[in-house]
Short mmCIF file of C-alpha atoms in Angstrom, two decimals:
data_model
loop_
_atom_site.label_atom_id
_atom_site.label_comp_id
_atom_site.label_asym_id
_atom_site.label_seq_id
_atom_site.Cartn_x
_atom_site.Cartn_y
_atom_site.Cartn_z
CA UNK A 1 -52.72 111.05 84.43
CA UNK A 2 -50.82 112.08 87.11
CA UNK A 3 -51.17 114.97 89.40
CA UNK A 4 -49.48 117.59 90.88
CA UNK A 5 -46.80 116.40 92.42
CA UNK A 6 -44.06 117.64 95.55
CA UNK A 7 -41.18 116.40 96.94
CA UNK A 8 -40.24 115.87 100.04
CA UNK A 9 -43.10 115.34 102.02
CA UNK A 10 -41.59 115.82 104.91
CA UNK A 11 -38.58 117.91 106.05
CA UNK A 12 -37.07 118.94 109.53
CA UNK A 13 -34.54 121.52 109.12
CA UNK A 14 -32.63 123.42 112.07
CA UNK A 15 -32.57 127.48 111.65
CA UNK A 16 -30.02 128.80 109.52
CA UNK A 17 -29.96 125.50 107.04
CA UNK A 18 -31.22 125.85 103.65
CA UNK A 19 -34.18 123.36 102.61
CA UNK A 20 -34.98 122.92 98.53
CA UNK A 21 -38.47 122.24 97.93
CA UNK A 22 -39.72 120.60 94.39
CA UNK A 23 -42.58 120.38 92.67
CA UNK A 24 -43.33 118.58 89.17
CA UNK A 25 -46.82 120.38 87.35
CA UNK A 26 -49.35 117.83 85.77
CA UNK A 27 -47.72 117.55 82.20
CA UNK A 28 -48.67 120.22 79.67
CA UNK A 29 -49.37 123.05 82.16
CA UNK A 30 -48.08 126.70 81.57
CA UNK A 31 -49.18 127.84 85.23
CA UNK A 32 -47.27 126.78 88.08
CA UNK A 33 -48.26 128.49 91.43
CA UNK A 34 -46.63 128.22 95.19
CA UNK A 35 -48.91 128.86 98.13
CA UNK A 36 -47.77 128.44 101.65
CA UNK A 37 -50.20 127.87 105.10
CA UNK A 38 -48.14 128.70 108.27
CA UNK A 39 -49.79 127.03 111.64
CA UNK A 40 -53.47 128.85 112.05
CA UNK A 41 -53.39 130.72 108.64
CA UNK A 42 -55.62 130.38 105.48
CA UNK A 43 -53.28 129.38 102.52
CA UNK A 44 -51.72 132.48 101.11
CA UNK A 45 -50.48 133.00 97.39
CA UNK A 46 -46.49 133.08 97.44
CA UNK A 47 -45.90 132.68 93.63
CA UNK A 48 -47.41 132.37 89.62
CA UNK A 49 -44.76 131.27 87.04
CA UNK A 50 -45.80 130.97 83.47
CA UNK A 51 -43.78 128.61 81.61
CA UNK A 52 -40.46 129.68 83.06
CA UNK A 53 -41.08 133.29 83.51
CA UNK A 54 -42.20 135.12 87.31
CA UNK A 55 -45.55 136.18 86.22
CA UNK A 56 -46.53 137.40 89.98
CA UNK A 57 -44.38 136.91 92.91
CA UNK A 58 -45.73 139.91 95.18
CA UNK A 59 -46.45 137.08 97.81
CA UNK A 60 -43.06 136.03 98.43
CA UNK A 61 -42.16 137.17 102.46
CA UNK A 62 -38.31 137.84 101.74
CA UNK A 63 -35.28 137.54 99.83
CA UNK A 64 -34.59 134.03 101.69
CA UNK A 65 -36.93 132.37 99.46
CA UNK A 66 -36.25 131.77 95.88
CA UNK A 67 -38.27 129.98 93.04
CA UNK A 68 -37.14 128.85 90.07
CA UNK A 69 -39.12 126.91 87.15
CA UNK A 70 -36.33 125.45 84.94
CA UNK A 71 -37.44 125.21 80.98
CA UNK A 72 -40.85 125.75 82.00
CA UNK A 73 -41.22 122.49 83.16
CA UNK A 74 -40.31 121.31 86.95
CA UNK A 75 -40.36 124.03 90.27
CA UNK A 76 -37.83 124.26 93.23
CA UNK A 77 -38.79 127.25 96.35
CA UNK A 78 -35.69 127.36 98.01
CA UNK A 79 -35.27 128.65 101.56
CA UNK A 80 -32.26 129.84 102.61
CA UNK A 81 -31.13 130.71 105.82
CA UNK A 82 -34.60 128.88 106.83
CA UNK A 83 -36.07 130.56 110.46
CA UNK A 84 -38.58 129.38 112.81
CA UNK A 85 -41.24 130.94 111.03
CA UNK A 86 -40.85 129.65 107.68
CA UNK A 87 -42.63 126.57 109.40
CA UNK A 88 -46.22 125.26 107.28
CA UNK A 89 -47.25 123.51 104.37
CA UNK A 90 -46.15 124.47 100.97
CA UNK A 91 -48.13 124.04 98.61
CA UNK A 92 -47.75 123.41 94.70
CA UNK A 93 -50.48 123.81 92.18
CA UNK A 94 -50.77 124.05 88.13
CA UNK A 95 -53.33 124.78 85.67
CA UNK A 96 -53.33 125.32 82.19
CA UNK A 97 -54.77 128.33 81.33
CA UNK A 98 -55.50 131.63 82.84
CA UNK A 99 -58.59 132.95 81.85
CA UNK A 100 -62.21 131.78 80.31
CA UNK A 101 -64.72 129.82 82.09
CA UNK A 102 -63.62 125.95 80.52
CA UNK A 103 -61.75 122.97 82.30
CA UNK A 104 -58.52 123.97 81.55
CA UNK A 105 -58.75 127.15 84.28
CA UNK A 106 -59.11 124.28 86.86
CA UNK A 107 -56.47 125.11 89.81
CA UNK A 108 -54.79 121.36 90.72
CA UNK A 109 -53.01 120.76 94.32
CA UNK A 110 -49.93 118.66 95.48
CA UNK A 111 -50.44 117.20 98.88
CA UNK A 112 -47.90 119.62 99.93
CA UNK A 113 -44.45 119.94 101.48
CA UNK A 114 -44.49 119.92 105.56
CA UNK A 115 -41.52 122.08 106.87
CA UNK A 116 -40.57 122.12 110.14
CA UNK A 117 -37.92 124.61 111.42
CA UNK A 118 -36.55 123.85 114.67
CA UNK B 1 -57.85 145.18 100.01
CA UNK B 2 -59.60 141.57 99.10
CA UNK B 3 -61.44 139.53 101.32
CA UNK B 4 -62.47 135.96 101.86
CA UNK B 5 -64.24 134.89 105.09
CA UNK B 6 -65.94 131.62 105.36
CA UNK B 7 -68.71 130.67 107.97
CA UNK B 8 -69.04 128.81 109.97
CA UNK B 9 -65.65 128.10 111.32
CA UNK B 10 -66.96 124.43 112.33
CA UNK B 11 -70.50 123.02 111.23
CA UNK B 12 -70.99 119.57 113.19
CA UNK B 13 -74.19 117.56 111.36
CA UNK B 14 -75.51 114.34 112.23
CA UNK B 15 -75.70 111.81 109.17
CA UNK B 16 -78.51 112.69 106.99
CA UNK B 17 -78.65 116.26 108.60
CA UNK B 18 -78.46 118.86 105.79
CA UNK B 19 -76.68 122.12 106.07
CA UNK B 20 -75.20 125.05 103.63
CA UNK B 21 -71.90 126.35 104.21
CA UNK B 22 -71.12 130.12 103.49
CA UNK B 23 -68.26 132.04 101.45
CA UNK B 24 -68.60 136.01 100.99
CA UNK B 25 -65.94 138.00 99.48
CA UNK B 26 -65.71 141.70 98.39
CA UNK B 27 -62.94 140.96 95.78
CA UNK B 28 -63.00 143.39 92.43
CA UNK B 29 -62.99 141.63 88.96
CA UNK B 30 -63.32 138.41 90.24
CA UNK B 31 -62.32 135.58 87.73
CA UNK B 32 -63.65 132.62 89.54
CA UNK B 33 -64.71 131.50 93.28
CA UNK B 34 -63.34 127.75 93.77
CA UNK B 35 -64.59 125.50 96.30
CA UNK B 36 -61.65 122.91 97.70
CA UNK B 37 -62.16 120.37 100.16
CA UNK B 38 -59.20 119.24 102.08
CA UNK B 39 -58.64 116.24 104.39
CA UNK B 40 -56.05 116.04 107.06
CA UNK B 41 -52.76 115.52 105.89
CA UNK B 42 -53.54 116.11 102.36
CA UNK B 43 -53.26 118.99 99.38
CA UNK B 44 -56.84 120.91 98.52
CA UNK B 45 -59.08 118.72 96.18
CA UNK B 46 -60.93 120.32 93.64
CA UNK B 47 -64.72 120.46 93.83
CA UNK B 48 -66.29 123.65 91.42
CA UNK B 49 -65.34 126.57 89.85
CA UNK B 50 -67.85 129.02 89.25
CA UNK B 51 -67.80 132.34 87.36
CA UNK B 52 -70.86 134.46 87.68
CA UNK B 53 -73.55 135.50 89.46
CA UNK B 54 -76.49 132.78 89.38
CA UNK B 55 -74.18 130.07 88.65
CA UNK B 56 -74.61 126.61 90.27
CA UNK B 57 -72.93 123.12 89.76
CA UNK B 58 -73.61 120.02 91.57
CA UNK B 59 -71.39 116.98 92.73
CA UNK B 60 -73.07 113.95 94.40
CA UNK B 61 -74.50 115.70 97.58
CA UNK B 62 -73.29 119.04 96.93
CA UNK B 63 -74.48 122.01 95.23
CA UNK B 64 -72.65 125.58 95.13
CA UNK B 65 -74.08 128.51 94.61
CA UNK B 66 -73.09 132.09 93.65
CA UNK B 67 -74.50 135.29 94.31
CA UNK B 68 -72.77 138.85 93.34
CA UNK B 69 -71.09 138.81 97.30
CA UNK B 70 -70.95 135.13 98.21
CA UNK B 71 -71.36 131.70 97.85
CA UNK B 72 -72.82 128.68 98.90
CA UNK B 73 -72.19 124.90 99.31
CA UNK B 74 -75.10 123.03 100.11
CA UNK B 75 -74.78 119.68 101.74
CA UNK B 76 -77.58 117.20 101.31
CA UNK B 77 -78.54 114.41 103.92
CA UNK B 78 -74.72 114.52 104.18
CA UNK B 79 -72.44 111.16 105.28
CA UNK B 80 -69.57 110.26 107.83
CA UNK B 81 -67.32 109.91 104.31
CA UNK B 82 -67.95 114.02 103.76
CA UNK B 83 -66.16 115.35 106.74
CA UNK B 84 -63.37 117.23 105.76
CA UNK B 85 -62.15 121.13 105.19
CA UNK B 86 -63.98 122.63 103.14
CA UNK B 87 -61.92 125.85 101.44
CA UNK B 88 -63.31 128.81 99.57
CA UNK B 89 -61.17 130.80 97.16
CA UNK B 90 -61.37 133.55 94.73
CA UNK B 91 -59.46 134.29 91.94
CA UNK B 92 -58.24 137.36 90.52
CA UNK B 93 -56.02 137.31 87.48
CA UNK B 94 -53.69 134.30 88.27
CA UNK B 95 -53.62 133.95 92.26
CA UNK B 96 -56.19 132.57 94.78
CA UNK B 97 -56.66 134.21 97.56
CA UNK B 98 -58.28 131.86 100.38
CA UNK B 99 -60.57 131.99 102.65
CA UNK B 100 -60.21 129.82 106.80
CA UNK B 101 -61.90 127.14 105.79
CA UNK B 102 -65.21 125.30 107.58
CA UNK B 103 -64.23 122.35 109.21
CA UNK B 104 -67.53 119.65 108.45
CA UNK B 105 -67.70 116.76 110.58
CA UNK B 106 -70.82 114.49 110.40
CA UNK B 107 -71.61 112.11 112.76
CA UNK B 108 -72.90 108.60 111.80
#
């Protein structure tokens, strides 16, 4: 089964450009979340969609950065005009439920999207 | 406002050397403490999820443990192969919020 996954890896931007991040949930999960770690930070909560719909989004920094979760399937975080401190790892993750104590309120990980703002 | 802090900030442990790493929170309604370990380079990998007070769950060499305030993961006569991040998170409703992380290295 595949896992979470993100896309690009990698991406140098200059300031001011816009960068589209994407990540694809493991198939069949509701929850799709977007955490971010800047350079000497824990990783902090950004967003929660549930199928397509903004369940929690209280940890978004501004209105330069804008999710979307088409159909309830795929994610894009889009960053635009991207600044020098937008630089970290973004980080996807799904799950497929919300509450109880079973498998299925297991938190998964991408291996993250390294941006670099210069 | 909640709270995560993980200790130490670096454990170094000769192969074989056993050690416990520590997660307290002060969190209200907490829906689940998750232990992550994370290698350079690379996303958080699931470990354990636990979910009340008394709990523990074991994986190979490790063991978690929860108390009402904080958790932790024991490491037993640990190897070279188990030196990575190790990340602490608690979860409220739907988000994590995580802790610095305890950078493990073991020494062969």
């Amino acid at each position: 089964e595949a896992g979470v996954t993100q896309f690009p890896s990698h991406s140098v931007i200059e300031k001011g450009q816009t960068v589209t991040l994407r990540c694809d949930p493991i198939s069949g999960h509701d929850n799709l979340y977007w955490y971010r770690r800047v350079m000497g930070k824990e990783i902090k909560f950004l967003l929660h969609f549930v199928k397509e719909s903004k369940q929690d989004e209280s940890g978004m920094p501004n209105n330069r950065f804008l999710a979307e979760r088409t159909g309830g399937t795929y994610s894009t975080l889009k960053v635009q005009p991207a600044e020098l401190e937008d630089s970290g790892v973004y980080f996807c993750a799904s799950s497929q439920f919300l509450s109880g104590t079973g498998a299925g309120n297991t938190i998964y990980f991408g291996e993250g999207s390294w941006l670099t703002v210069v | 406002e909640d709270q995560v802090t993980q200790s130490p900030e670096a454990l170094r442990l000769q192969e074989g050397e056993s050690s416990s790493l520590n997660c307290s929170y002060t969190v209200s309604g907490l829906r689940g403490l998750f232990w992550y370990r994370q290698d350079p380079g690379k996303g958080p990998e699931f470990l354990f999820t636990l979910y009340s007070a008394g709990e523990e769950k074991e994986k190979e060499r490790l063991k978690a443990t929860l108390t009402k305030k904080e958790s932790f993961l024991h490491i037993t006569a640990p190897k070279p192969e188990d030196s990575a991040t190790y990340l602490c998170a608690v979860r409220l409703y739907g988000k994590l919020t995580f802790g610095q992380g305890t950078i493990l290295t073991v020494h062969p």
